[in-house]
């Protein structure tokens, strides 16, 4: 896709969640198990049954009212999200205050967008509506029918979308465009992560051999078992294959996997193991170590500080055929057409490259849909998730994304080592995200401090 290197369309964050920490989910989930639609939080809440009460104003934001019903509707949706995530429900009084403050902050930011002359045209709202349809695997027409069946006013939905796009645009203008990441920022981040000895940032992949010492074993038996463990350690240090040693000598459950624990945070490993290996390099052997269970021999297979990008990544080479929906080509027609192409490819009547050259509406069409080698994060999430599930040679079912409808074929996969420049590019993105979050918080606090807020009656949930 020609757009694959651009930042993902961030409206999905606002379509799904509130800025409340415990309520926020930032990736599109498609249809929920309950069958509910993925809709903007306030719209979905408006369609939920709430006990009928007389409405009244609970706050003024620069003379613009916030009503009790607004708070109640938002509160209901937040509580539903917390319940779906299985998280502990905060105290109702605390949640009501947080929801009210959230609405006040949003109202002040929307007012600043208006003062700056930021607008949203109908085409942008329609595009956002189509994005919701795609996330729910529906055509726009089917989405509208579902919305009507659930008692939601389509005009309310579009108004909520317009406000969310306004919030996105004012934040981009006031925050994102001002964030700068220098080489010094990148160097500082790498130094901080590599020099951090906090176990919460350390990840280890250890291989393990356990020689069990039975309870009540005699001193002679213990000495014999220790000698066996020492022999394993000596052979491992001499270059013997550790996986073979584990299968032959270990009495631990992971022996069938060559003794491998797999990469995991150091906080999830026994303290004895971490203390013995945290100062060792990759390939080093520790032990025998004594514990109540017996004698342990460990080998460091992989070691890294979380927050620093992997030096080795899996890359995928894929092709796709993209059909963009329009007034002349509905989403349903695009899906049907690509399903036909897939059938032709499976039966041998056509090949993928020729169909891509003839029909794909993407810059890759002239190369038979070839997207080249791509690493994690280069495609939008919905595309990458489907691509990653394919084996080389497999062709996907038609996939709806924010760009249109795709047919994907994976050609090859490989492990590749990132160059220093590529690693720094990844770190640059991580630093930018961190600085943007900090700047967004500071900007939001500034907007709120300059707004006139008058509280009226307390919200009645």
PDB file of N, CA and C in Angstrom, residues 361-435:
ATOM      1  N   UNK A 361      -5.971  -1.145  -7.356  1.00  0.00           N
ATOM      2  CA  UNK A 361      -5.990   0.322  -7.363  1.00  0.00           C
ATOM      3  C   UNK A 361      -4.969   0.854  -6.350  1.00  0.00           C
ATOM      4  N   UNK A 362      -3.753   0.374  -6.480  1.00  0.00           N
ATOM      5  CA  UNK A 362      -2.672   0.727  -5.565  1.00  0.00           C
ATOM      6  C   UNK A 362      -1.399   0.918  -6.372  1.00  0.00           C
ATOM      7  N   UNK A 363      -0.451   1.677  -5.807  1.00  0.00           N
ATOM      8  CA  UNK A 363       0.803   1.915  -6.508  1.00  0.00           C
ATOM      9  C   UNK A 363       1.606   0.666  -6.763  1.00  0.00           C
ATOM     10  N   UNK A 364       1.310  -0.418  -6.037  1.00  0.00           N
ATOM     11  CA  UNK A 364       2.046  -1.670  -6.223  1.00  0.00           C
ATOM     12  C   UNK A 364       1.525  -2.496  -7.393  1.00  0.00           C
ATOM     13  N   UNK A 365       0.472  -2.037  -8.069  1.00  0.00           N
ATOM     14  CA  UNK A 365      -0.151  -2.828  -9.134  1.00  0.00           C
ATOM     15  C   UNK A 365       0.838  -3.170 -10.241  1.00  0.00           C
ATOM     16  N   UNK A 366       1.676  -2.217 -10.623  1.00  0.00           N
ATOM     17  CA  UNK A 366       2.613  -2.463 -11.730  1.00  0.00           C
ATOM     18  C   UNK A 366       3.650  -3.523 -11.384  1.00  0.00           C
ATOM     19  N   UNK A 367       3.850  -3.787 -10.089  1.00  0.00           N
ATOM     20  CA  UNK A 367       4.766  -4.849  -9.649  1.00  0.00           C
ATOM     21  C   UNK A 367       4.003  -6.122  -9.278  1.00  0.00           C
ATOM     22  N   UNK A 368       2.814  -6.263  -9.803  1.00  0.00           N
ATOM     23  CA  UNK A 368       2.029  -7.454  -9.500  1.00  0.00           C
ATOM     24  C   UNK A 368       1.554  -7.498  -8.065  1.00  0.00           C
ATOM     25  N   UNK A 369       1.399  -6.301  -7.457  1.00  0.00           N
ATOM     26  CA  UNK A 369       0.934  -6.222  -6.083  1.00  0.00           C
ATOM     27  C   UNK A 369       2.016  -6.417  -5.046  1.00  0.00           C
ATOM     28  N   UNK A 370       3.282  -6.509  -5.479  1.00  0.00           N
ATOM     29  CA  UNK A 370       4.388  -6.776  -4.557  1.00  0.00           C
ATOM     30  C   UNK A 370       4.602  -5.601  -3.611  1.00  0.00           C
ATOM     31  N   UNK A 371       4.539  -5.869  -2.302  1.00  0.00           N
ATOM     32  CA  UNK A 371       4.737  -4.835  -1.286  1.00  0.00           C
ATOM     33  C   UNK A 371       6.152  -4.824  -0.729  1.00  0.00           C
ATOM     34  N   UNK A 372       7.004  -5.718  -1.210  1.00  0.00           N
ATOM     35  CA  UNK A 372       8.383  -5.764  -0.724  1.00  0.00           C
ATOM     36  C   UNK A 372       8.466  -6.355   0.677  1.00  0.00           C
ATOM     37  N   UNK A 373       9.669  -6.361   1.212  1.00  0.00           N
ATOM     38  CA  UNK A 373       9.872  -6.880   2.567  1.00  0.00           C
ATOM     39  C   UNK A 373       9.411  -5.844   3.588  1.00  0.00           C
ATOM     40  N   UNK A 374       8.613  -6.286   4.535  1.00  0.00           N
ATOM     41  CA  UNK A 374       8.069  -5.373   5.545  1.00  0.00           C
ATOM     42  C   UNK A 374       8.214  -5.986   6.925  1.00  0.00           C
ATOM     43  N   UNK A 375       8.597  -5.148   7.887  1.00  0.00           N
ATOM     44  CA  UNK A 375       8.716  -5.580   9.272  1.00  0.00           C
ATOM     45  C   UNK A 375       7.475  -5.238  10.067  1.00  0.00           C
ATOM     46  N   UNK A 376       7.451  -5.629  11.340  1.00  0.00           N
ATOM     47  CA  UNK A 376       6.293  -5.349  12.194  1.00  0.00           C
ATOM     48  C   UNK A 376       5.988  -3.856  12.268  1.00  0.00           C
ATOM     49  N   UNK A 377       4.692  -3.526  12.178  1.00  0.00           N
ATOM     50  CA  UNK A 377       4.266  -2.146  12.343  1.00  0.00           C
ATOM     51  C   UNK A 377       4.240  -1.312  11.081  1.00  0.00           C
ATOM     52  N   UNK A 378       4.643  -1.882   9.941  1.00  0.00           N
ATOM     53  CA  UNK A 378       4.668  -1.078   8.717  1.00  0.00           C
ATOM     54  C   UNK A 378       3.301  -0.978   8.048  1.00  0.00           C
ATOM     55  N   UNK A 379       2.414  -1.908   8.340  1.00  0.00           N
ATOM     56  CA  UNK A 379       1.072  -1.862   7.773  1.00  0.00           C
ATOM     57  C   UNK A 379       0.067  -1.501   8.863  1.00  0.00           C
ATOM     58  N   UNK A 380      -1.110  -1.066   8.452  1.00  0.00           N
ATOM     59  CA  UNK A 380      -2.152  -0.777   9.426  1.00  0.00           C
ATOM     60  C   UNK A 380      -2.544  -2.087  10.121  1.00  0.00           C
ATOM     61  N   UNK A 381      -3.012  -2.017  11.377  1.00  0.00           N
ATOM     62  CA  UNK A 381      -3.206  -3.239  12.171  1.00  0.00           C
ATOM     63  C   UNK A 381      -4.088  -4.292  11.528  1.00  0.00           C
ATOM     64  N   UNK A 382      -5.213  -3.878  10.933  1.00  0.00           N
ATOM     65  CA  UNK A 382      -6.133  -4.868  10.385  1.00  0.00           C
ATOM     66  C   UNK A 382      -5.507  -5.643   9.230  1.00  0.00           C
ATOM     67  N   UNK A 383      -4.651  -4.973   8.430  1.00  0.00           N
ATOM     68  CA  UNK A 383      -3.958  -5.630   7.329  1.00  0.00           C
ATOM     69  C   UNK A 383      -2.887  -6.568   7.871  1.00  0.00           C
ATOM     70  N   UNK A 384      -2.080  -6.063   8.818  1.00  0.00           N
ATOM     71  CA  UNK A 384      -0.963  -6.849   9.348  1.00  0.00           C
ATOM     72  C   UNK A 384      -1.445  -8.099  10.080  1.00  0.00           C
ATOM     73  N   UNK A 385      -2.543  -7.978  10.814  1.00  0.00           N
ATOM     74  CA  UNK A 385      -3.055  -9.130  11.556  1.00  0.00           C
ATOM     75  C   UNK A 385      -3.442 -10.261  10.609  1.00  0.00           C
ATOM     76  N   UNK A 386      -4.126  -9.932   9.534  1.00  0.00           N
ATOM     77  CA  UNK A 386      -4.517 -10.949   8.552  1.00  0.00           C
ATOM     78  C   UNK A 386      -3.295 -11.520   7.850  1.00  0.00           C
ATOM     79  N   UNK A 387      -2.361 -10.667   7.459  1.00  0.00           N
ATOM     80  CA  UNK A 387      -1.143 -11.116   6.776  1.00  0.00           C
ATOM     81  C   UNK A 387      -0.346 -12.077   7.651  1.00  0.00           C
ATOM     82  N   UNK A 388      -0.211 -11.753   8.939  1.00  0.00           N
ATOM     83  CA  UNK A 388       0.592 -12.581   9.836  1.00  0.00           C
ATOM     84  C   UNK A 388      -0.014 -13.964  10.056  1.00  0.00           C
ATOM     85  N   UNK A 389      -1.319 -14.094   9.847  1.00  0.00           N
ATOM     86  CA  UNK A 389      -1.981 -15.384  10.049  1.00  0.00           C
ATOM     87  C   UNK A 389      -1.829 -16.311   8.843  1.00  0.00           C
ATOM     88  N   UNK A 390      -1.313 -15.803   7.727  1.00  0.00           N
ATOM     89  CA  UNK A 390      -1.167 -16.601   6.509  1.00  0.00           C
ATOM     90  C   UNK A 390       0.185 -17.310   6.477  1.00  0.00           C
ATOM     91  N   UNK A 391       0.195 -18.524   5.947  1.00  0.00           N
ATOM     92  CA  UNK A 391       1.456 -19.210   5.660  1.00  0.00           C
ATOM     93  C   UNK A 391       1.911 -18.835   4.262  1.00  0.00           C
ATOM     94  N   UNK A 392       3.214 -18.923   3.963  1.00  0.00           N
ATOM     95  CA  UNK A 392       3.686 -18.614   2.607  1.00  0.00           C
ATOM     96  C   UNK A 392       2.914 -19.412   1.563  1.00  0.00           C
ATOM     97  N   UNK A 393       2.442 -18.699   0.541  1.00  0.00           N
ATOM     98  CA  UNK A 393       1.666 -19.314  -0.519  1.00  0.00           C
ATOM     99  C   UNK A 393       0.166 -19.204  -0.328  1.00  0.00           C
ATOM    100  N   UNK A 394      -0.301 -18.877   0.887  1.00  0.00           N
ATOM    101  CA  UNK A 394      -1.737 -18.774   1.153  1.00  0.00           C
ATOM    102  C   UNK A 394      -2.289 -17.428   0.713  1.00  0.00           C
ATOM    103  N   UNK A 395      -3.550 -17.449   0.289  1.00  0.00           N
ATOM    104  CA  UNK A 395      -4.260 -16.234  -0.110  1.00  0.00           C
ATOM    105  C   UNK A 395      -5.396 -16.004   0.885  1.00  0.00           C
ATOM    106  N   UNK A 396      -5.516 -14.782   1.369  1.00  0.00           N
ATOM    107  CA  UNK A 396      -6.537 -14.465   2.367  1.00  0.00           C
ATOM    108  C   UNK A 396      -7.919 -14.380   1.742  1.00  0.00           C
ATOM    109  N   UNK A 397      -8.934 -14.418   2.581  1.00  0.00           N
ATOM    110  CA  UNK A 397     -10.268 -14.005   2.167  1.00  0.00           C
ATOM    111  C   UNK A 397     -10.255 -12.485   2.008  1.00  0.00           C
ATOM    112  N   UNK A 398     -11.229 -11.905   1.303  1.00  0.00           N
ATOM    113  CA  UNK A 398     -11.264 -10.438   1.185  1.00  0.00           C
ATOM    114  C   UNK A 398     -11.244  -9.770   2.551  1.00  0.00           C
ATOM    115  N   UNK A 399     -10.381  -8.777   2.694  1.00  0.00           N
ATOM    116  CA  UNK A 399     -10.202  -8.067   3.963  1.00  0.00           C
ATOM    117  C   UNK A 399     -10.597  -6.611   3.789  1.00  0.00           C
ATOM    118  N   UNK A 400     -11.452  -6.123   4.689  1.00  0.00           N
ATOM    119  CA  UNK A 400     -11.852  -4.722   4.679  1.00  0.00           C
ATOM    120  C   UNK A 400     -10.917  -3.947   5.596  1.00  0.00           C
ATOM    121  N   UNK A 401     -10.305  -2.877   5.072  1.00  0.00           N
ATOM    122  CA  UNK A 401      -9.469  -1.995   5.885  1.00  0.00           C
ATOM    123  C   UNK A 401      -9.931  -0.566   5.665  1.00  0.00           C
ATOM    124  N   UNK A 402      -9.263   0.360   6.297  1.00  0.00           N
ATOM    125  CA  UNK A 402      -9.619   1.773   6.129  1.00  0.00           C
ATOM    126  C   UNK A 402      -9.295   2.282   4.733  1.00  0.00           C
ATOM    127  N   UNK A 403      -8.515   1.520   3.947  1.00  0.00           N
ATOM    128  CA  UNK A 403      -8.150   1.952   2.604  1.00  0.00           C
ATOM    129  C   UNK A 403      -9.061   1.375   1.531  1.00  0.00           C
ATOM    130  N   UNK A 404      -9.782   0.312   1.869  1.00  0.00           N
ATOM    131  CA  UNK A 404     -10.626  -0.343   0.883  1.00  0.00           C
ATOM    132  C   UNK A 404     -10.747  -1.812   1.209  1.00  0.00           C
ATOM    133  N   UNK A 405     -10.777  -2.665   0.175  1.00  0.00           N
ATOM    134  CA  UNK A 405     -10.877  -4.116   0.363  1.00  0.00           C
ATOM    135  C   UNK A 405      -9.678  -4.764  -0.315  1.00  0.00           C
ATOM    136  N   UNK A 406      -9.040  -5.714   0.395  1.00  0.00           N
ATOM    137  CA  UNK A 406      -7.793  -6.318  -0.076  1.00  0.00           C
ATOM    138  C   UNK A 406      -7.935  -7.819  -0.248  1.00  0.00           C
ATOM    139  N   UNK A 407      -7.124  -8.359  -1.151  1.00  0.00           N
ATOM    140  CA  UNK A 407      -6.809  -9.776  -1.222  1.00  0.00           C
ATOM    141  C   UNK A 407      -5.305  -9.858  -0.992  1.00  0.00           C
ATOM    142  N   UNK A 408      -4.863 -10.682  -0.047  1.00  0.00           N
ATOM    143  CA  UNK A 408      -3.451 -10.713   0.340  1.00  0.00           C
ATOM    144  C   UNK A 408      -2.878 -12.110   0.085  1.00  0.00           C
ATOM    145  N   UNK A 409      -1.658 -12.145  -0.439  1.00  0.00           N
ATOM    146  CA  UNK A 409      -0.911 -13.406  -0.522  1.00  0.00           C
ATOM    147  C   UNK A 409       0.465 -13.215   0.092  1.00  0.00           C
ATOM    148  N   UNK A 410       0.840 -14.112   0.987  1.00  0.00           N
ATOM    149  CA  UNK A 410       2.180 -14.086   1.566  1.00  0.00           C
ATOM    150  C   UNK A 410       3.096 -14.940   0.694  1.00  0.00           C
ATOM    151  N   UNK A 411       4.219 -14.359   0.273  1.00  0.00           N
ATOM    152  CA  UNK A 411       5.175 -15.087  -0.557  1.00  0.00           C
ATOM    153  C   UNK A 411       6.308 -15.717   0.262  1.00  0.00           C
ATOM    154  N   UNK A 412       6.917 -14.930   1.164  1.00  0.00           N
ATOM    155  CA  UNK A 412       8.063 -15.428   1.933  1.00  0.00           C
ATOM    156  C   UNK A 412       8.094 -14.784   3.313  1.00  0.00           C
ATOM    157  N   UNK A 413       8.846 -15.432   4.212  1.00  0.00           N
ATOM    158  CA  UNK A 413       9.175 -14.840   5.509  1.00  0.00           C
ATOM    159  C   UNK A 413      10.650 -15.086   5.792  1.00  0.00           C
ATOM    160  N   UNK A 414      11.239 -14.168   6.562  1.00  0.00           N
ATOM    161  CA  UNK A 414      12.645 -14.331   6.911  1.00  0.00           C
ATOM    162  C   UNK A 414      12.933 -13.624   8.230  1.00  0.00           C
ATOM    163  N   UNK A 415      13.990 -14.082   8.897  1.00  0.00           N
ATOM    164  CA  UNK A 415      14.525 -13.409  10.069  1.00  0.00           C
ATOM    165  C   UNK A 415      15.654 -12.503   9.595  1.00  0.00           C
ATOM    166  N   UNK A 416      15.629 -11.274  10.013  1.00  0.00           N
ATOM    167  CA  UNK A 416      16.663 -10.346   9.580  1.00  0.00           C
ATOM    168  C   UNK A 416      17.135  -9.497  10.746  1.00  0.00           C
ATOM    169  N   UNK A 417      18.412  -9.135  10.702  1.00  0.00           N
ATOM    170  CA  UNK A 417      18.996  -8.293  11.741  1.00  0.00           C
ATOM    171  C   UNK A 417      18.849  -6.834  11.350  1.00  0.00           C
ATOM    172  N   UNK A 418      18.292  -6.042  12.239  1.00  0.00           N
ATOM    173  CA  UNK A 418      18.125  -4.617  11.958  1.00  0.00           C
ATOM    174  C   UNK A 418      19.477  -3.915  11.989  1.00  0.00           C
ATOM    175  N   UNK A 419      19.645  -3.001  11.073  1.00  0.00           N
ATOM    176  CA  UNK A 419      20.844  -2.159  11.102  1.00  0.00           C
ATOM    177  C   UNK A 419      20.725  -1.173  12.255  1.00  0.00           C
ATOM    178  N   UNK A 420      21.836  -0.541  12.594  1.00  0.00           N
ATOM    179  CA  UNK A 420      21.806   0.449  13.671  1.00  0.00           C
ATOM    180  C   UNK A 420      20.842   1.580  13.333  1.00  0.00           C
ATOM    181  N   UNK A 421      20.820   1.975  12.067  1.00  0.00           N
ATOM    182  CA  UNK A 421      19.913   3.050  11.659  1.00  0.00           C
ATOM    183  C   UNK A 421      18.460   2.627  11.834  1.00  0.00           C
ATOM    184  N   UNK A 422      18.140   1.364  11.469  1.00  0.00           N
ATOM    185  CA  UNK A 422      16.765   0.889  11.609  1.00  0.00           C
ATOM    186  C   UNK A 422      16.352   0.816  13.080  1.00  0.00           C
ATOM    187  N   UNK A 423      17.279   0.383  13.937  1.00  0.00           N
ATOM    188  CA  UNK A 423      16.979   0.351  15.367  1.00  0.00           C
ATOM    189  C   UNK A 423      16.723   1.760  15.897  1.00  0.00           C
ATOM    190  N   UNK A 424      17.528   2.717  15.445  1.00  0.00           N
ATOM    191  CA  UNK A 424      17.343   4.087  15.911  1.00  0.00           C
ATOM    192  C   UNK A 424      16.028   4.670  15.401  1.00  0.00           C
ATOM    193  N   UNK A 425      15.611   4.260  14.189  1.00  0.00           N
ATOM    194  CA  UNK A 425      14.323   4.727  13.674  1.00  0.00           C
ATOM    195  C   UNK A 425      13.180   4.218  14.547  1.00  0.00           C
ATOM    196  N   UNK A 426      13.285   2.964  15.022  1.00  0.00           N
ATOM    197  CA  UNK A 426      12.253   2.418  15.898  1.00  0.00           C
ATOM    198  C   UNK A 426      12.239   3.178  17.217  1.00  0.00           C
ATOM    199  N   UNK A 427      13.433   3.416  17.767  1.00  0.00           N
ATOM    200  CA  UNK A 427      13.523   4.160  19.029  1.00  0.00           C
ATOM    201  C   UNK A 427      12.989   5.571  18.852  1.00  0.00           C
ATOM    202  N   UNK A 428      13.249   6.180  17.696  1.00  0.00           N
ATOM    203  CA  UNK A 428      12.746   7.531  17.433  1.00  0.00           C
ATOM    204  C   UNK A 428      11.219   7.558  17.567  1.00  0.00           C
ATOM    205  N   UNK A 429      10.550   6.535  17.010  1.00  0.00           N
ATOM    206  CA  UNK A 429       9.097   6.460  17.122  1.00  0.00           C
ATOM    207  C   UNK A 429       8.642   6.287  18.561  1.00  0.00           C
ATOM    208  N   UNK A 430       9.380   5.480  19.334  1.00  0.00           N
ATOM    209  CA  UNK A 430       9.025   5.273  20.736  1.00  0.00           C
ATOM    210  C   UNK A 430       9.181   6.559  21.536  1.00  0.00           C
ATOM    211  N   UNK A 431      10.266   7.286  21.277  1.00  0.00           N
ATOM    212  CA  UNK A 431      10.498   8.543  21.989  1.00  0.00           C
ATOM    213  C   UNK A 431       9.449   9.571  21.594  1.00  0.00           C
ATOM    214  N   UNK A 432       9.123   9.629  20.297  1.00  0.00           N
ATOM    215  CA  UNK A 432       8.099  10.574  19.849  1.00  0.00           C
ATOM    216  C   UNK A 432       6.763  10.297  20.519  1.00  0.00           C
ATOM    217  N   UNK A 433       6.395   9.023  20.619  1.00  0.00           N
ATOM    218  CA  UNK A 433       5.124   8.673  21.257  1.00  0.00           C
ATOM    219  C   UNK A 433       5.121   9.112  22.717  1.00  0.00           C
ATOM    220  N   UNK A 434       6.239   8.882  23.405  1.00  0.00           N
ATOM    221  CA  UNK A 434       6.318   9.271  24.810  1.00  0.00           C
ATOM    222  C   UNK A 434       6.226  10.785  24.971  1.00  0.00           C
ATOM    223  N   UNK A 435       6.974  11.527  24.137  1.00  0.00           N
ATOM    224  CA  UNK A 435       6.954  12.981  24.242  1.00  0.00           C
ATOM    225  C   UNK A 435       5.589  13.546  23.856  1.00  0.00           C
TER     226      UNK A 435
END
